[in-house]
Coordinates of C-alpha atoms in Angstrom, one line a residue:
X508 CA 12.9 44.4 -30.0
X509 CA 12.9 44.3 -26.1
X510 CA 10.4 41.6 -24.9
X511 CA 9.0 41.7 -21.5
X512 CA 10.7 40.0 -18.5
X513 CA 8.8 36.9 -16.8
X514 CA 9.5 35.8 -13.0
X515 CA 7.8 33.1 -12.4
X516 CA 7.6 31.8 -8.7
X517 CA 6.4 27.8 -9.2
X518 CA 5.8 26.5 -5.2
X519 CA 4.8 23.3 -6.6
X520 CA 3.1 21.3 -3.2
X521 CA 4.8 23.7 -0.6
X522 CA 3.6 26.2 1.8
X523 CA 0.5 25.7 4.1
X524 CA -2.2 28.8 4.8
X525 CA 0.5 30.4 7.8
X526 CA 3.4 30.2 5.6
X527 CA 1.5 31.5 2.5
X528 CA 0.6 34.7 4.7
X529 CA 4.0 34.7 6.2
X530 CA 5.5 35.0 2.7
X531 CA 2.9 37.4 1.5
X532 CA 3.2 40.4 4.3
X533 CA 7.2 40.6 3.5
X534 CA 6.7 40.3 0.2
X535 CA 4.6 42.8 -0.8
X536 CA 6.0 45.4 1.2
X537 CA 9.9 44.5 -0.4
X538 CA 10.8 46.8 -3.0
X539 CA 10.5 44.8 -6.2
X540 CA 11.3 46.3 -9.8
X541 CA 8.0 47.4 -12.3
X542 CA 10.1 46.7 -15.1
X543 CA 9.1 43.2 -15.1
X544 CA 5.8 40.5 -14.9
X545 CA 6.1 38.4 -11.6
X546 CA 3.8 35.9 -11.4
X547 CA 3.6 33.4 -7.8
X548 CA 1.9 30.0 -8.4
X549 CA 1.5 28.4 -5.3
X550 CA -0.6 25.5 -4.4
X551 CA -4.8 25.8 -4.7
X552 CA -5.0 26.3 -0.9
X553 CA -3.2 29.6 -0.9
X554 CA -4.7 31.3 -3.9
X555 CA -7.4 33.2 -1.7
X556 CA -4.7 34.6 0.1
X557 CA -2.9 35.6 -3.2
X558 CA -6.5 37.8 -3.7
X559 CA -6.5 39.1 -0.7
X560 CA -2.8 40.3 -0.7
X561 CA -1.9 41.6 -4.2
X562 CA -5.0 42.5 -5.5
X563 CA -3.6 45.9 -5.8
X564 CA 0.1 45.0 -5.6
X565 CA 1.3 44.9 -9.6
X566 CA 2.1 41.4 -8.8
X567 CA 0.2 38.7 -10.4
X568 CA -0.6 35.1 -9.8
X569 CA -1.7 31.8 -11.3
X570 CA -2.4 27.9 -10.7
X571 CA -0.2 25.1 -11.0
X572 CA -3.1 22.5 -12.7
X573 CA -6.3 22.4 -13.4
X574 CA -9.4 20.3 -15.2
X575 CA -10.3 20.8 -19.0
X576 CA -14.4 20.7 -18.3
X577 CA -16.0 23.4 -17.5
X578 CA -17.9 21.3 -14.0
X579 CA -18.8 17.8 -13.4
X580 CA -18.0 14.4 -11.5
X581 CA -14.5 14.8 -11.8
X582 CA -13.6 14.5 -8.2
X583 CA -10.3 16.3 -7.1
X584 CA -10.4 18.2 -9.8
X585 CA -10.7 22.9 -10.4
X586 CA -11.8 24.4 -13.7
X587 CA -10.7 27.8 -15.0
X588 CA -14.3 29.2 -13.9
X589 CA -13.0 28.6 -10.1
X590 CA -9.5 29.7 -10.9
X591 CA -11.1 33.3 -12.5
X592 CA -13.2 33.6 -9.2
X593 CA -10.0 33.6 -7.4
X594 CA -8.4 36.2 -9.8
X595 CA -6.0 34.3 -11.3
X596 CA -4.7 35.5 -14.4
X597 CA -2.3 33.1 -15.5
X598 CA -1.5 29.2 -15.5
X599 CA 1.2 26.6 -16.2
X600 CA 1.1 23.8 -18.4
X601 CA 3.0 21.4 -19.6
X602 CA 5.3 21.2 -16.6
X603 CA 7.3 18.2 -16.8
X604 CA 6.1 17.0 -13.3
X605 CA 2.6 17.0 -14.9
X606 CA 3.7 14.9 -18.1
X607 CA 6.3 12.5 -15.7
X608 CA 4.6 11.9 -12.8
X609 CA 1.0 12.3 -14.2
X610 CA 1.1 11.1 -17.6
X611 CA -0.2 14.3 -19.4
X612 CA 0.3 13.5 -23.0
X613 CA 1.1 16.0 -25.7
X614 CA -2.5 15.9 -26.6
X615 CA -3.3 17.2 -23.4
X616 CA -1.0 19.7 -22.7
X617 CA -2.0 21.5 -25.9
X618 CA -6.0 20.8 -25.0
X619 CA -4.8 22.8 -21.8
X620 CA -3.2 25.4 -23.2
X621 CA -6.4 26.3 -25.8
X622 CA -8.5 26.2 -23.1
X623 CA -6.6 29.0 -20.8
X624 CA -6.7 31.1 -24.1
X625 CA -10.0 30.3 -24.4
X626 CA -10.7 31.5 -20.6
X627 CA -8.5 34.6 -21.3
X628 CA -5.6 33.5 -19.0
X629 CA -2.1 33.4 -19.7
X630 CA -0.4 29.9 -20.3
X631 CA 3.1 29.3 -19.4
X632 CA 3.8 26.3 -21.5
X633 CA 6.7 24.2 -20.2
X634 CA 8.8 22.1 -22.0
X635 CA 12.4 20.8 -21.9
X636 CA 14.4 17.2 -21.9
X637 CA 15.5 14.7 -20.0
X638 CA 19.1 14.2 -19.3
X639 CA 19.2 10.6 -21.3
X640 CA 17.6 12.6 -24.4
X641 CA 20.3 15.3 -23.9
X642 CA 23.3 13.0 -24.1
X643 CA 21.7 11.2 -27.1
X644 CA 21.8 14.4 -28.9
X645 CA 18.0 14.8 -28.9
X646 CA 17.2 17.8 -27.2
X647 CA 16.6 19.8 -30.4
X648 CA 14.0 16.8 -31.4
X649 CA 12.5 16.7 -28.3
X650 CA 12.1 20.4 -27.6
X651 CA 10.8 21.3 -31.3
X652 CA 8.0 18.8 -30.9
X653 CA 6.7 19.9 -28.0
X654 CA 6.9 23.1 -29.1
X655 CA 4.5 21.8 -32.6
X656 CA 2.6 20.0 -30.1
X657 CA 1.2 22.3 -28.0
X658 CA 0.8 24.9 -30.6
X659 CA -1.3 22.7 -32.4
X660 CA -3.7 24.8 -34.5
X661 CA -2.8 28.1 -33.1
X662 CA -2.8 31.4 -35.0
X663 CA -0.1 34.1 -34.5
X664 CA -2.5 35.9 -32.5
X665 CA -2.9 33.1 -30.2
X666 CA 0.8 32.1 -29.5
X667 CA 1.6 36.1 -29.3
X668 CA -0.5 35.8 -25.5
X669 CA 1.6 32.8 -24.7
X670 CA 4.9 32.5 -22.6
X671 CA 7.0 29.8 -22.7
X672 CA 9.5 28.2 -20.3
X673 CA 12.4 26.2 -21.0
X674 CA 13.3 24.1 -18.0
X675 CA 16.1 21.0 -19.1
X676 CA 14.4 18.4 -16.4
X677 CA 17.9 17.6 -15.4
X678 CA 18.2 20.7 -13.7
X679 CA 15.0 20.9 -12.2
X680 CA 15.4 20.4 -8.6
X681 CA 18.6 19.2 -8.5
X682 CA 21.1 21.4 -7.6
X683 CA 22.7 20.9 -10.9
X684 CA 22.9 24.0 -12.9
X685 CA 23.0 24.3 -16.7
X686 CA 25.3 26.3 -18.0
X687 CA 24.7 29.8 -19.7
X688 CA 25.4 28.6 -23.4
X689 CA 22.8 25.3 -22.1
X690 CA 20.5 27.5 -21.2
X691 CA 20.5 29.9 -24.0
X692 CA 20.7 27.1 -26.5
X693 CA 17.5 25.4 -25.4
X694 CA 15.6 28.8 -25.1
X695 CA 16.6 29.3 -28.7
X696 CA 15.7 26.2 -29.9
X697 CA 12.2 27.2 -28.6
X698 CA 12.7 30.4 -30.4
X699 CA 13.7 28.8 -34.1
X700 CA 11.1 26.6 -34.1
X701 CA 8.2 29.4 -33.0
X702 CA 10.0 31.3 -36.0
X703 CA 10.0 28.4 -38.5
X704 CA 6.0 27.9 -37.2
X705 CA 5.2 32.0 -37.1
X706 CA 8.0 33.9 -38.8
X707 CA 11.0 35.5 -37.0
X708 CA 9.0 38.3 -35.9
X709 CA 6.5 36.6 -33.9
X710 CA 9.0 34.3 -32.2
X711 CA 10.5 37.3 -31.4
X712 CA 7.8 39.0 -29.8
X713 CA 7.3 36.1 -27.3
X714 CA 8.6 36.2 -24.1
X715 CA 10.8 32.4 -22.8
X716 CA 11.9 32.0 -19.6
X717 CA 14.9 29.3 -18.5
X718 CA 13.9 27.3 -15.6
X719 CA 16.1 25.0 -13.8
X720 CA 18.2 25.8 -10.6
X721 CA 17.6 29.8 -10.8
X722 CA 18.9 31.3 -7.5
X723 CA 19.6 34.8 -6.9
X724 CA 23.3 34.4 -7.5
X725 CA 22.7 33.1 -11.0
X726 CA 20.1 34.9 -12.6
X727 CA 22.1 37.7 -13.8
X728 CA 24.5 35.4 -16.1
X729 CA 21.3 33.7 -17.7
X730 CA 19.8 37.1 -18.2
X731 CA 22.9 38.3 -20.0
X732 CA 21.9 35.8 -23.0
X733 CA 20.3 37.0 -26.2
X734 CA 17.0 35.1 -26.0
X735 CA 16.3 34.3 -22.1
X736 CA 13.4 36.9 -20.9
X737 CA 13.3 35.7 -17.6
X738 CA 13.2 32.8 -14.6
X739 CA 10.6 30.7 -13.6
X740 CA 11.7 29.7 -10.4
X741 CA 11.3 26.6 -7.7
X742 CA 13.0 26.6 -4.5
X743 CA 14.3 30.3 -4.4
X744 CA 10.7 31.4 -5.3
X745 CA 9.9 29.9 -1.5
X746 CA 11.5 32.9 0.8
X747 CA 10.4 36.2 0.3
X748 CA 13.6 38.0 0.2
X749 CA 15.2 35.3 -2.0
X750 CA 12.3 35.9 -5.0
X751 CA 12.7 39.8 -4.5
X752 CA 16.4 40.0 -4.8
X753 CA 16.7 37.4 -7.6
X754 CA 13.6 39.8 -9.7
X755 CA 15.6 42.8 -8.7
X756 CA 18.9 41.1 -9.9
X757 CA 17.2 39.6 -13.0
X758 CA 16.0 43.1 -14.3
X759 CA 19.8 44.7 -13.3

């Protein structure tokens, strides 16, 4: 069956309020391809100007993070309430920034996920291994239980609203590039164990996205594999006409 394509544009902590705008004018006036979700997450400052700019554009947008409770003294922190004010419609979790460099456990990454479903936004759940995992020969291990993990108690209907983004952390960010069997093996790893949780016919109903090092000059070889649906993206997904041209090249 054909599964929809996912670009996914993941700013992390870049781009102030001028070079949010900046971005936004060229973008939405570049010709980008309708056969395809792309989704910008940029940091919380910018996602009023994501409302203002493609609220009738086709192109959606989402947060990078955000707080389990509903409201409270938990300083710092957004809920999905906020995030639906500011018309986002989708969200990442489980990016391995979040679990490195913040300490979100398993636990919480699959709390996280429920919740977004719960708030009728779209998760992209992120998952992937390290490079010391990799050359033990653990990357199927590691990959299939965070998979389990963060469908923890989920029902076909549930995971079928889900999208999922494989993203080796060794490539993330570093200029090194998996290769196209790499990246197809990992993103169907993720879709074996889907199928041994759902049946082959869910897992192959749900869009997975490889993440690591997509540039416009690469996306088409990982596009050419069986089970990649799309990109989520880092530091191409910063220039306008980079993003556009690798969607465009992506859906080719």
């Amino acid at each position: 069956m054909t599964r929809r394509k996912v670009f996914g544009g993941n700013w992390k902590m870049n781009h102030g309020l001028s070079e949010t705008e900046n971005f936004l004018q060229e973008f939405i006036n570049t010709k980008i391809s309708s056969d395809c979700d792309v989704v910008l997450f940029p940091p919380f400052t910018g996602l009023h100007l994501m409302q203002k700019y493609l609220k009738a554009s086709g192109i959606s947008y989402g947060a990078q993070n955000f707080h389990c409770e509903e409201k409270g003294a938990y300083t710092g922190e957004v809920s999905l309430a906020m995030l639906k004010e500011l018309g986002c419609t989708w969200v990442l979790t489980g990016h391995s920034e979040r679990r490195e460099i913040f300490k979100e456990s398993d636990e919480l990454v699959a709390k996280k996920t429920r919740m977004a479903l719960d708030h009728g936004f779209t998760p992209m759940v992120c998952i992937g291994e390290t490079l010391d995992e990799r050359k033990a020969g653990k990357t199927k291990e590691k990959l299939n239980h965070q998979v389990r993990a963060a469908l923890f108690g989920m029902s076909e209907t549930d995971v079928l609203k889900l999208t999922f983004a494989y993203e080796p952390i060794w490539a993330i960010g570093t200029g090194v590039n998996a290769s196209q069997s790499d990246a197809q093996e990992g993103v169907k790893l993720v879709r074996d164990t889907l199928a041994n949780l759902y049946g082959q016919s869910i897992a192959n109903q749900i869009s997975i996205c490889y993440g690591g090092s997509v540039k416009p000059n690469n996306i088409e070889g990982y596009m050419s594999q069986a089970d990649i649906d799309g990109g989520l993206v880092g530091g191409a997904s910063l220039k306008a006409d980079d993003f556009s041209t690798l969607v465009n090249n992506g859906v080719k």
